[in-house]
PDB file of C-alpha atoms in Angstrom:
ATOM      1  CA  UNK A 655       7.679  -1.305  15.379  1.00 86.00           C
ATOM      2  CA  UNK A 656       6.963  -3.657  12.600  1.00 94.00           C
ATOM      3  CA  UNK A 657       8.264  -7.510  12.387  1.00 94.00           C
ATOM      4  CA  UNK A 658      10.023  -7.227  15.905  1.00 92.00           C
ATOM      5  CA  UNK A 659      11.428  -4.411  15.745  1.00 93.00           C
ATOM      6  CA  UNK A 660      13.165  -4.897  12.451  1.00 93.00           C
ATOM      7  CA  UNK A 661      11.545  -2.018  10.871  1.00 93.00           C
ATOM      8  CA  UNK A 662       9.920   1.179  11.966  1.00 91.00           C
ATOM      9  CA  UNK A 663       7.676   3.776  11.041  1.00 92.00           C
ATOM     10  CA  UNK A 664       4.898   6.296  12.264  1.00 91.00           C
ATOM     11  CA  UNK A 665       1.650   5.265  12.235  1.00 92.00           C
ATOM     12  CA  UNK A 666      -1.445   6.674  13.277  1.00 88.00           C
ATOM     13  CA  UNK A 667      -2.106   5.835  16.873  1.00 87.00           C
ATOM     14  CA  UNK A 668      -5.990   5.557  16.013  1.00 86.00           C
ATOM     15  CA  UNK A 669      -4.885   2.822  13.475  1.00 90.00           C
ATOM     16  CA  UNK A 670      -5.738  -0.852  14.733  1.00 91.00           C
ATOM     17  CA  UNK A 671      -2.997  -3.834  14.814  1.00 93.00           C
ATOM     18  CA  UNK A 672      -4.878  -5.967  12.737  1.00 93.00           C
ATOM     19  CA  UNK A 673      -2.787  -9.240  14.393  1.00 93.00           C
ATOM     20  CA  UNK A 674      -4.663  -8.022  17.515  1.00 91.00           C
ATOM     21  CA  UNK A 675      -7.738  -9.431  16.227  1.00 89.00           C
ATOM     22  CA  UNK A 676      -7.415 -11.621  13.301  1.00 90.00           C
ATOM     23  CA  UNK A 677      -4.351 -13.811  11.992  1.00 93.00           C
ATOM     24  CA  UNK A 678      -2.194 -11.997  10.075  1.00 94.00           C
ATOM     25  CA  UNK A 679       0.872 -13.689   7.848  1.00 95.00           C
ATOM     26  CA  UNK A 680       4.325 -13.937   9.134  1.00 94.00           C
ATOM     27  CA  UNK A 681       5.256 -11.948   5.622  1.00 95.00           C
ATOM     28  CA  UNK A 682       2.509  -9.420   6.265  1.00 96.00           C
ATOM     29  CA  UNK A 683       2.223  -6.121   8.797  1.00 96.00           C
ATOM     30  CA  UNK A 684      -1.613  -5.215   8.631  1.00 96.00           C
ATOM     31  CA  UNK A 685      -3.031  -1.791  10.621  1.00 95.00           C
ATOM     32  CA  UNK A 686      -6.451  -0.818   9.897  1.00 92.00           C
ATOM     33  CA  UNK A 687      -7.981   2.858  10.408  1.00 88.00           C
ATOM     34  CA  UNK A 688     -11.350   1.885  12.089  1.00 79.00           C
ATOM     35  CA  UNK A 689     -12.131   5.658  12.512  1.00 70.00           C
ATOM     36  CA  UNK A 690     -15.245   7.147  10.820  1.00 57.00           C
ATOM     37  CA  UNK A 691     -15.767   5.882   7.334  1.00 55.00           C
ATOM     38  CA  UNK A 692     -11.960   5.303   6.039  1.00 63.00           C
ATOM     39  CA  UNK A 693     -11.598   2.148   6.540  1.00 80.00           C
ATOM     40  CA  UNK A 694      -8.047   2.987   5.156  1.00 90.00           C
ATOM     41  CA  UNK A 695      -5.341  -0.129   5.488  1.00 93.00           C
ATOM     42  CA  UNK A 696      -1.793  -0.095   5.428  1.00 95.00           C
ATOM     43  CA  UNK A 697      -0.023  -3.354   4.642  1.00 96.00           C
ATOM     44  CA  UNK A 698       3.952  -3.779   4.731  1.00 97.00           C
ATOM     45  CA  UNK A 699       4.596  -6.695   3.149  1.00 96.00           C
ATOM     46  CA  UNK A 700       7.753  -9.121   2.394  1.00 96.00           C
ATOM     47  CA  UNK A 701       7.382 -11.465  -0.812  1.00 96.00           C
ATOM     48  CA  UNK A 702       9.716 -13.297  -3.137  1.00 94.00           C
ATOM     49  CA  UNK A 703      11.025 -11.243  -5.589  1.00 94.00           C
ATOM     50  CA  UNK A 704       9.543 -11.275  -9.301  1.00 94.00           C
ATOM     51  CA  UNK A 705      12.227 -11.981 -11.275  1.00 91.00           C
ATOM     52  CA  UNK A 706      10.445 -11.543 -14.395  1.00 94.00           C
ATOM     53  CA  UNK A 707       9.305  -8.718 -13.615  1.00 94.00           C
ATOM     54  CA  UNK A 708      11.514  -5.202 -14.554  1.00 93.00           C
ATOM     55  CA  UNK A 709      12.123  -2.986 -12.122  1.00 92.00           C
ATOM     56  CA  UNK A 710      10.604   0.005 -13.827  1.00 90.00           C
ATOM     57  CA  UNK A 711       6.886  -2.229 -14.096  1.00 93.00           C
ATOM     58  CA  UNK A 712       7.052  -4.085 -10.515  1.00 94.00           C
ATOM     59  CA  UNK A 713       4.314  -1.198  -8.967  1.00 94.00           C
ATOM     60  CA  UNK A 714       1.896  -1.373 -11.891  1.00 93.00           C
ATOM     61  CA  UNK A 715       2.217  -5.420 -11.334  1.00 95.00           C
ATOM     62  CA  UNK A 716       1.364  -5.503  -7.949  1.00 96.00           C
ATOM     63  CA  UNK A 717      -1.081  -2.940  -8.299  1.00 95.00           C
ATOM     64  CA  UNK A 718      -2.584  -5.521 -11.079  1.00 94.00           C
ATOM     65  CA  UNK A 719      -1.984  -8.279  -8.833  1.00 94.00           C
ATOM     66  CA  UNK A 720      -4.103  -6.648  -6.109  1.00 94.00           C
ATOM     67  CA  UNK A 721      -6.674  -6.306  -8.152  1.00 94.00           C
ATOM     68  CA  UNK A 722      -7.154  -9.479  -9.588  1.00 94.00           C
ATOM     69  CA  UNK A 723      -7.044 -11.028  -5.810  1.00 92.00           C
ATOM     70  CA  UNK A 724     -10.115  -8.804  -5.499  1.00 90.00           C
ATOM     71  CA  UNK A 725     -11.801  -9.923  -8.353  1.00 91.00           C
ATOM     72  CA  UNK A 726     -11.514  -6.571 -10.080  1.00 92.00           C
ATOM     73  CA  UNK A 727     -12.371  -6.797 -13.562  1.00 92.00           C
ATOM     74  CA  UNK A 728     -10.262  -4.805 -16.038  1.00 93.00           C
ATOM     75  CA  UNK A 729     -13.068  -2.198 -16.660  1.00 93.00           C
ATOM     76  CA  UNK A 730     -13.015  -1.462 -12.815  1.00 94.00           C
ATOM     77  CA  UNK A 731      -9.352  -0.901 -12.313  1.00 94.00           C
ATOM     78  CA  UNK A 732      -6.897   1.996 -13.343  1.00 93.00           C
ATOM     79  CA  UNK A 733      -3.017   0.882 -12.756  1.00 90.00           C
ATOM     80  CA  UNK A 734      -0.198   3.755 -13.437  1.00 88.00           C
ATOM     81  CA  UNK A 735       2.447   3.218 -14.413  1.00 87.00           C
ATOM     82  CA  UNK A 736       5.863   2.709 -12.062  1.00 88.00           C
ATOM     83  CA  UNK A 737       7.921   5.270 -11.578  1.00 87.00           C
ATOM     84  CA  UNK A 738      12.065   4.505 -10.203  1.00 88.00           C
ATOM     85  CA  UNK A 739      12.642   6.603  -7.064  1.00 83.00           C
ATOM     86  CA  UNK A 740      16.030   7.941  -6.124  1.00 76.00           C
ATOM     87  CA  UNK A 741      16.368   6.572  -2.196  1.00 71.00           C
ATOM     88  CA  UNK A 742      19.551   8.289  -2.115  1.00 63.00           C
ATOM     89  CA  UNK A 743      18.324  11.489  -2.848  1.00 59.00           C
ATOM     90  CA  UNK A 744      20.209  14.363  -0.506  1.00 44.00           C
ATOM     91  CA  UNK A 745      19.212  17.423  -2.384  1.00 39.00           C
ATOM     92  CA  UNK A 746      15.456  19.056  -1.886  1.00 48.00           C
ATOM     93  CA  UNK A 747      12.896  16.825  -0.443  1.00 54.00           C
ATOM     94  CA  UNK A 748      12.667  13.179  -0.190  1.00 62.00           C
ATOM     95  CA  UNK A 749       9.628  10.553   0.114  1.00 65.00           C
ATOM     96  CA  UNK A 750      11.894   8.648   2.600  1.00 67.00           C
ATOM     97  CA  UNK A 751      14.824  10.582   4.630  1.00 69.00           C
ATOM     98  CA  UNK A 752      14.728   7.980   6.969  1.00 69.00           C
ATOM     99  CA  UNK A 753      15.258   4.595   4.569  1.00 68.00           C
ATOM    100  CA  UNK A 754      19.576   4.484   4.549  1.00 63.00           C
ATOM    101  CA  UNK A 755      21.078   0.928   2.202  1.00 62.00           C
ATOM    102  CA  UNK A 756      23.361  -0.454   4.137  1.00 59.00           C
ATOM    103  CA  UNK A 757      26.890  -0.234   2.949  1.00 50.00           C
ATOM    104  CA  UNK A 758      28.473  -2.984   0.928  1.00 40.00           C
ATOM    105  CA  UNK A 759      31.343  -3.858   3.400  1.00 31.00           C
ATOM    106  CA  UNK A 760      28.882  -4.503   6.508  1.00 36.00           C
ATOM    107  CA  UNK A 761      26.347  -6.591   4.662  1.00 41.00           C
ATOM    108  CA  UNK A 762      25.385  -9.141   2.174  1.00 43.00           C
ATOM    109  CA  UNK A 763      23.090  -6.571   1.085  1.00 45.00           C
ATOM    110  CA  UNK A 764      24.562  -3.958  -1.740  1.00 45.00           C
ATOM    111  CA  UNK A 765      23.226  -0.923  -2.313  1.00 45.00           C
ATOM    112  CA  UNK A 766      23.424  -1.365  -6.076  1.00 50.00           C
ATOM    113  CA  UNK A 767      20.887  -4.044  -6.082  1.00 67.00           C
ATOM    114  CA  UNK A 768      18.359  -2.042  -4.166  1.00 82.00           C
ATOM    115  CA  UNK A 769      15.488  -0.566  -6.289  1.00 88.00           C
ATOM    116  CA  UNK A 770      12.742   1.517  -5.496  1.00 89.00           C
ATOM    117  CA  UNK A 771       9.422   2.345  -7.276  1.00 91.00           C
ATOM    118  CA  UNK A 772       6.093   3.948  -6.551  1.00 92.00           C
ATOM    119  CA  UNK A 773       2.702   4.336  -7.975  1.00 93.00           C
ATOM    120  CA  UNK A 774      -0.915   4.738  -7.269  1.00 92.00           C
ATOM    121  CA  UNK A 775      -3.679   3.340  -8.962  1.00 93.00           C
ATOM    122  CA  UNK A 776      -7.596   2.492  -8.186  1.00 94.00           C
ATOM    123  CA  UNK A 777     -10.084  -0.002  -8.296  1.00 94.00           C
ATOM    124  CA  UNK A 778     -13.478  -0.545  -7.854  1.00 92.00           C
ATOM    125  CA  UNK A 779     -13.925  -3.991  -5.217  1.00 89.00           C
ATOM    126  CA  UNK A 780     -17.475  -4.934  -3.367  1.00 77.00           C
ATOM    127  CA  UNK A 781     -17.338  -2.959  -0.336  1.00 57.00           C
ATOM    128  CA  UNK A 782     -18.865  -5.936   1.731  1.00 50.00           C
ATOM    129  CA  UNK A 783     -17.243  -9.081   0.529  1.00 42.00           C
ATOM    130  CA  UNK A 784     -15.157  -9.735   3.331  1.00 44.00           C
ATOM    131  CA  UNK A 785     -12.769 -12.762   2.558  1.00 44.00           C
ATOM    132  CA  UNK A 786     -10.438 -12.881   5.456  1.00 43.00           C
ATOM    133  CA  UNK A 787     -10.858 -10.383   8.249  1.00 43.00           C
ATOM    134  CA  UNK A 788     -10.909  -6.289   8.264  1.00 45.00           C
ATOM    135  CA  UNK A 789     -10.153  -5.477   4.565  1.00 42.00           C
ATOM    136  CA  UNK A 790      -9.536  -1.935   2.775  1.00 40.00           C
ATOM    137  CA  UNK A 791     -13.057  -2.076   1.574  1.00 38.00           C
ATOM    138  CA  UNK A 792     -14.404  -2.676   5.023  1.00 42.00           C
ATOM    139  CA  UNK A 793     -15.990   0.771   5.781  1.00 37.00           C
ATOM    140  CA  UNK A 794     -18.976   0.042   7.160  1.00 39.00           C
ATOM    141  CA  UNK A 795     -18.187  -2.139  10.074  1.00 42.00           C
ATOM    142  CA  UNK A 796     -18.273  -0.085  13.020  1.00 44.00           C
ATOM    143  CA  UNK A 797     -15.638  -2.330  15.648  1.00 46.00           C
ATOM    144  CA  UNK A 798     -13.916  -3.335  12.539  1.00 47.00           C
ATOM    145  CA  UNK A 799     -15.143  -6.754  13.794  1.00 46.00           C
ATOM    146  CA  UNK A 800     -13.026  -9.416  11.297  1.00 41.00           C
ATOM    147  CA  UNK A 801     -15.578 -12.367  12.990  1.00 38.00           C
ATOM    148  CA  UNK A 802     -18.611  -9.613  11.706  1.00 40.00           C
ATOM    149  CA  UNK A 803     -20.132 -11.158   8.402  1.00 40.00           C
ATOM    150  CA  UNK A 804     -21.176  -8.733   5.384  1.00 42.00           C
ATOM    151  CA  UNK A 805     -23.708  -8.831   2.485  1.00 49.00           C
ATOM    152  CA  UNK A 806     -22.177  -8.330  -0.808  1.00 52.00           C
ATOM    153  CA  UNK A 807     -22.792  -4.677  -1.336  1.00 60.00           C
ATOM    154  CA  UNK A 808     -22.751  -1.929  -4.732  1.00 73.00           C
ATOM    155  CA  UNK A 809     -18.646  -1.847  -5.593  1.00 81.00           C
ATOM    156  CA  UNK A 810     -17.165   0.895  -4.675  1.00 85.00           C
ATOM    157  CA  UNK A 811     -13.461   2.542  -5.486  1.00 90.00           C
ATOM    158  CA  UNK A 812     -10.786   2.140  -3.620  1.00 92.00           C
ATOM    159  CA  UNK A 813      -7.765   4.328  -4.165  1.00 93.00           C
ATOM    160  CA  UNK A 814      -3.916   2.380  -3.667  1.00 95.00           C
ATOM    161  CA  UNK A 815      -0.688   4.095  -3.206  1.00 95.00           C
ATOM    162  CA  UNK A 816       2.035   1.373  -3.408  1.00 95.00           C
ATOM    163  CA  UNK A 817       6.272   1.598  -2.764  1.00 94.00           C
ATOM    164  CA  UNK A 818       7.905  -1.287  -3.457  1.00 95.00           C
ATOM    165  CA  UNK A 819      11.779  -1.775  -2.591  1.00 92.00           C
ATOM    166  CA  UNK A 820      13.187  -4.573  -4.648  1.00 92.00           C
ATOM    167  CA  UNK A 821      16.244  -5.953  -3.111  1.00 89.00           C
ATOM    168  CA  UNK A 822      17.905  -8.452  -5.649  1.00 86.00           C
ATOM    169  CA  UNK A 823      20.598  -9.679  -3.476  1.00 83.00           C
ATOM    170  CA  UNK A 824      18.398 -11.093  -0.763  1.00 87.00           C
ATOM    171  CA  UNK A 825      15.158 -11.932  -4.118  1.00 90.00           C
ATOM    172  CA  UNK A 826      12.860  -9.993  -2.169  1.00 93.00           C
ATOM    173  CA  UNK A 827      10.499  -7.508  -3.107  1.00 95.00           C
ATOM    174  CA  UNK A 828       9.305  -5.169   0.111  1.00 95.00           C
ATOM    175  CA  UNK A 829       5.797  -4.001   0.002  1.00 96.00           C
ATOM    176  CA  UNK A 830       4.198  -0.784   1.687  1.00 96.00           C
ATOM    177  CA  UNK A 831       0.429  -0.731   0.504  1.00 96.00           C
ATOM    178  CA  UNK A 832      -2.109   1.992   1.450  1.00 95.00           C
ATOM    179  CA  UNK A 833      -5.727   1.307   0.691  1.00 93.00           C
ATOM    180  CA  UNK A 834      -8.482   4.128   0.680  1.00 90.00           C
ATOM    181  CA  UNK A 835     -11.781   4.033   0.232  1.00 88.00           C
ATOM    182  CA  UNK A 836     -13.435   7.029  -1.844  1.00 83.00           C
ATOM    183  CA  UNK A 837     -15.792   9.399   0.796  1.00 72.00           C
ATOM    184  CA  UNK A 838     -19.051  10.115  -0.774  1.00 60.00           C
ATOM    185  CA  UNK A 839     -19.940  13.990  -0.859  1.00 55.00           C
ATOM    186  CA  UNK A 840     -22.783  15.072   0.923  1.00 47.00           C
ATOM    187  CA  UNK A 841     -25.981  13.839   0.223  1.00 47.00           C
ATOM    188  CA  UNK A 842     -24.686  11.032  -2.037  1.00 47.00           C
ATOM    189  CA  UNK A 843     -26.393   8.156  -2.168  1.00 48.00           C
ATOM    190  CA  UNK A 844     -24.599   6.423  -5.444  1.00 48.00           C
ATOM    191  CA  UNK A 845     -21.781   4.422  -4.471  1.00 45.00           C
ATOM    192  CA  UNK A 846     -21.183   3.116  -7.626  1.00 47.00           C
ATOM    193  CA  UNK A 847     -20.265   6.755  -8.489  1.00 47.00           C
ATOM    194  CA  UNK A 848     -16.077   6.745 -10.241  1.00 45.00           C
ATOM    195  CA  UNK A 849     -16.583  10.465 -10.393  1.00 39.00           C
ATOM    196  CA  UNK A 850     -14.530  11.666  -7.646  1.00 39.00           C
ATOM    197  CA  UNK A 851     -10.432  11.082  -6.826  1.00 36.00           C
ATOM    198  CA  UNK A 852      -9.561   9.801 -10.607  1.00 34.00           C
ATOM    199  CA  UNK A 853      -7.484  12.998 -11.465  1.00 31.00           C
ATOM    200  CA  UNK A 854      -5.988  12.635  -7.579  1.00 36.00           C
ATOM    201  CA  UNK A 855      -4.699   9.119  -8.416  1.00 33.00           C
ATOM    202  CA  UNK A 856      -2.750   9.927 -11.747  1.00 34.00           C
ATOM    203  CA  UNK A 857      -5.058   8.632 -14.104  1.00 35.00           C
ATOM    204  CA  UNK A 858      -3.785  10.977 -16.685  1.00 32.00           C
ATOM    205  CA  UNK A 859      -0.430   9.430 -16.574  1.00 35.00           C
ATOM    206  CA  UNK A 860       2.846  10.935 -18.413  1.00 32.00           C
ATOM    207  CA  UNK A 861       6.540  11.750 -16.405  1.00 32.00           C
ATOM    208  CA  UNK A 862       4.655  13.111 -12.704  1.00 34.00           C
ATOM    209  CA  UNK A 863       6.805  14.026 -10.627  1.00 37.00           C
ATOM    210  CA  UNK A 864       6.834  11.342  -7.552  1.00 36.00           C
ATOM    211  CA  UNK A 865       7.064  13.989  -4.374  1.00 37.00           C
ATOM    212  CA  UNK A 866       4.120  15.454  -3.223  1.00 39.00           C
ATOM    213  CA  UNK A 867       1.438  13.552  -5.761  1.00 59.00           C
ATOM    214  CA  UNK A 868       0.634  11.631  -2.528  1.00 76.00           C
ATOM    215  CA  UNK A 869      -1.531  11.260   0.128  1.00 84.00           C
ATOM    216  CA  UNK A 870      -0.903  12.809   3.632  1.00 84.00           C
ATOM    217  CA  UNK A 871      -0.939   9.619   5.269  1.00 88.00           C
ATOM    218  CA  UNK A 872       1.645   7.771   2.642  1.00 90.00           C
ATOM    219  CA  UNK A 873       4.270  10.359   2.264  1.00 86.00           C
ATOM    220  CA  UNK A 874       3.923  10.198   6.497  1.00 88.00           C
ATOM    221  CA  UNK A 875       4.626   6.906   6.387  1.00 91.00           C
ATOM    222  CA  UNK A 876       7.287   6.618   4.043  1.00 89.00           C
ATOM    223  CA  UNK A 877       9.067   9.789   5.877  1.00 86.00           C
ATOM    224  CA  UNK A 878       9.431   7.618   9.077  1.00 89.00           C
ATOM    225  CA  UNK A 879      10.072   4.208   7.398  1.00 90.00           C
ATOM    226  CA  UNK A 880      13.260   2.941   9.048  1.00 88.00           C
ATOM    227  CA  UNK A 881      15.171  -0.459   8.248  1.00 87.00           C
ATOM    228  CA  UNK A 882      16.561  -1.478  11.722  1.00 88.00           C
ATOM    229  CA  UNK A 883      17.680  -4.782  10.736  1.00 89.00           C
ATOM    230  CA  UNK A 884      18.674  -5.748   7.108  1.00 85.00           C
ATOM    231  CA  UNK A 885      19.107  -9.333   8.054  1.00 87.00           C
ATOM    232  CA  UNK A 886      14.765  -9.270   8.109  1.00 90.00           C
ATOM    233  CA  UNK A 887      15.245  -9.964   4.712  1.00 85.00           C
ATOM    234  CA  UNK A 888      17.782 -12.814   4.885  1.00 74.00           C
TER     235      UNK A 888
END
């Protein structure tokens, strides 16, 4: 259960509660894989909407955003471009069976002015610069220990898959952020290597089809996300 109970979704039961250890923002959900060398992080986030920002661009601007909070130059990042997801989809398969608008007659909150888009995109961050706790880049850190302090190590890429539900009505844009850092292959030693999981995370662009481009653990998540309470967002 996520902000009291006001949203739901399945997440991996070896996946650490990040308030459990650190302080995590009232707008922010944070659950860390501390398993092997992941270090994969899942944040569900609430923010003001962008209102100059369109609908069909609001991934690719977080996705930028990120990357400048990590200091990402623009040599070191790749952002995709957004793609508008039907959440009403009943034919075939859907990204998120679970995620029903509420009608128009029971709340503030229309349908119409609910918009949903996804992307993926990478960057390269400093695996140990550690500003504020456990962070996606955190792989190294056996306890996932936020009060453990790193050296500054060789960047390395991270890979983001990003849904963000923009609900006009309310000006709030909803966040679900999945961080993972790349695995080096056997015997590698070069983690400053961009060779692997490019192709994986779109780089090639053009009209991709938004089901099944995904990772295991994002499509699971956005298959059991569940809006319990629509008033969470005012």
């Amino acid at each position: 259960q996520l902000f009291g109970g006001a949203i739901e979704a399945s997440i991996p039961s070896a996946w650490r509660d990040v308030s459990q250890v650190r302080q995590v923002p009232d707008n922010q959900e944070v659950y860390q894989d501390c398993e092997e060398e992941t270090g994969t992080v899942l944040v569900v986030e609430i923010l003001e909407r962008q209102g100059d920002v369109e609908d069909s661009d609001a991934c690719s601007f977080f996705l930028g955003d990120l990357a400048d909070a990590n200091d990402t130059p623009p040599e070191d990042r790749i952002v995709n471009p957004s793609r508008i997801v039907d959440l009403r989809k009943e034919a075939g398969r859907s990204l998120f069976p679970k995620i029903s608008l509420p009608a128009t007659s029971t709340t503030t909150q229309s349908s119409s002015s609910a918009v949903a888009c996804i992307s993926r995109g990478s960057q390269r961050v400093a695996r140990g610069e550690k500003k504020n706790g456990c962070s996606a880049n955190d792989n190294n850190n056996e306890d996932c220990n936020p009060t453990t302090t790193m050296q500054a190590a060789t960047p390395r890429w991270i890979d983001v898959e990003m849904f963000v539900l923009r609900l006009e009505s309310v000006e709030t844009d909803l966040l679900i952020t999945l961080s993972v850092p790349r695995r080096r292959t056997t015997g590698e030693n070069n983690e400053d290597d961009d060779s692997g999981g490019v192709e994986r995370c779109g780089e090639s662009g053009g009209d991709v089809d938004a089901v099944g481009r995904y990772s295991d653990a994002f499509e699971s998540i956005l298959a059991s996300f569940d809006i319990k309470d629509w008033s969470l967002f005012g």
